Tab-separated table of C-alpha atoms in Angstrom:
chain	number	residue	atom	x	y	z
A	1	ALA	CA	0.133	-0.103	0.437
A	2	SER	CA	1.533	3.468	-1.318
A	3	ALA	CA	0.689	6.794	0.156
A	4	SER	CA	-0.845	9.395	-2.163
A	5	ALA	CA	0.097	12.201	-3.651
A	6	SER	CA	-1.546	14.176	-1.113
A	7	GLY	CA	0.536	11.794	1.690
A	8	SER	CA	-0.910	10.008	4.691
A	9	ALA	CA	-1.782	12.886	7.442
A	10	ARG	CA	-4.710	14.488	5.008
A	11	PRO	CA	-8.129	13.413	6.406
A	12	GLN	CA	-9.526	11.413	4.110
A	13	PRO	CA	-13.016	13.635	3.259
A	14	PRO	CA	-16.101	11.274	2.431
A	15	GLU	CA	-17.548	11.257	-1.182
A	16	PRO	CA	-19.468	14.414	-2.246
A	17	SER	CA	-22.430	12.530	-3.508
A	18	LEU	CA	-22.435	10.442	-1.204
A	19	LEU	CA	-22.425	13.407	1.519
A	20	ARG	CA	-25.835	14.288	0.042
A	21	PHE	CA	-27.728	11.250	1.271
A	22	LEU	CA	-26.407	11.218	4.860
A	23	VAL	CA	-28.952	12.276	7.436
A	24	CYS	CA	-28.195	12.437	11.106
A	25	PRO	CA	-29.160	8.878	12.351
A	26	LEU	CA	-31.058	10.511	15.706
A	27	SER	CA	-32.877	13.388	14.169
A	28	LYS	CA	-32.813	12.351	10.878
A	29	ARG	CA	-31.417	15.756	9.542
A	30	PRO	CA	-29.552	16.908	6.731
A	31	LEU	CA	-25.775	16.732	8.119
A	32	ARG	CA	-23.024	20.116	7.194
A	33	TYR	CA	-19.564	18.393	6.730
A	34	GLU	CA	-16.651	20.489	8.692
A	35	GLU	CA	-13.196	19.751	6.625
A	36	ALA	CA	-11.137	21.535	9.415
A	37	THR	CA	-12.302	18.606	11.439
A	38	ASN	CA	-13.051	16.345	9.273
A	39	GLU	CA	-16.279	15.677	10.915
A	40	LEU	CA	-20.151	15.492	9.680
A	41	ILE	CA	-21.658	18.276	12.137
A	42	ASN	CA	-25.191	18.124	12.945
A	43	GLU	CA	-26.006	21.967	13.843
A	44	GLU	CA	-29.158	21.119	15.779
A	45	LEU	CA	-28.343	18.405	18.608
A	46	GLY	CA	-24.538	19.580	18.572
A	47	ILE	CA	-23.535	16.942	18.106
A	48	ALA	CA	-20.207	15.339	15.027
A	49	TYR	CA	-19.809	12.456	14.034
A	50	PRO	CA	-15.922	11.617	13.208
A	51	ILE	CA	-15.484	10.913	9.496
A	52	ILE	CA	-12.608	8.026	9.141
A	53	ASP	CA	-10.741	6.757	5.660
A	54	GLY	CA	-13.287	8.716	3.944
A	55	ILE	CA	-16.428	7.043	5.602
A	56	PRO	CA	-18.454	8.736	8.306
A	57	ASN	CA	-19.170	6.814	11.346
A	58	MET	CA	-23.239	7.572	11.894
A	59	VAL	CA	-23.090	5.616	15.144
A	60	PRO	CA	-24.828	7.922	17.966
A	61	GLU	CA	-21.913	6.590	20.615
A	62	ALA	CA	-19.333	7.611	18.258
A	63	ALA	CA	-20.617	11.112	17.921
A	64	ARG	CA	-19.373	14.149	20.172
A	65	MET	CA	-21.118	17.203	21.378
A	66	THR	CA	-19.650	20.116	19.685
A	67	HIS	CA	-21.185	22.484	22.583
A	68	LYS	CA	-22.832	22.633	25.795
A	69	LYS	CA	-26.144	22.437	25.964
A	70	PRO	CA	-27.447	24.695	28.830
A	71	PRO	CA	-29.476	21.849	31.405
A	72	ALA	CA	-32.428	20.440	31.195
A	73	GLU	CA	-35.227	22.053	33.242
A	74	GLY	CA	-35.741	19.682	36.329
A	75	SER	CA	-32.679	17.951	35.177
A	76	GLU	CA	-30.202	19.460	38.046
A	77	GLN	CA	-27.707	16.820	39.592
A	78	PRO	CA	-28.409	17.060	43.654
C-alpha cells in the first residue's frame, strides 16, 4: 500500500455524492461536513460524527458534543 501524492496525514473527506444522502440517525436531518475537523456536524443537536478513512461513523455512541447545552429544566443533579 503506497501513500497517495497528497500524503497520508491529510484526512480523507467522504465522497461528495454520498454526503447529499447522509442524514443524522437521531434527528434524520442533513449533516454539514466540517473540513477542519473532518467530521459531519448536526447543528441542531450539537453533535459531530467522526469520519475515518473517508467513511462517516454514524453510530450515535461515536458522536461527540460540539457545544455545551444548558441543562434541561428539572435535570439538575442533587
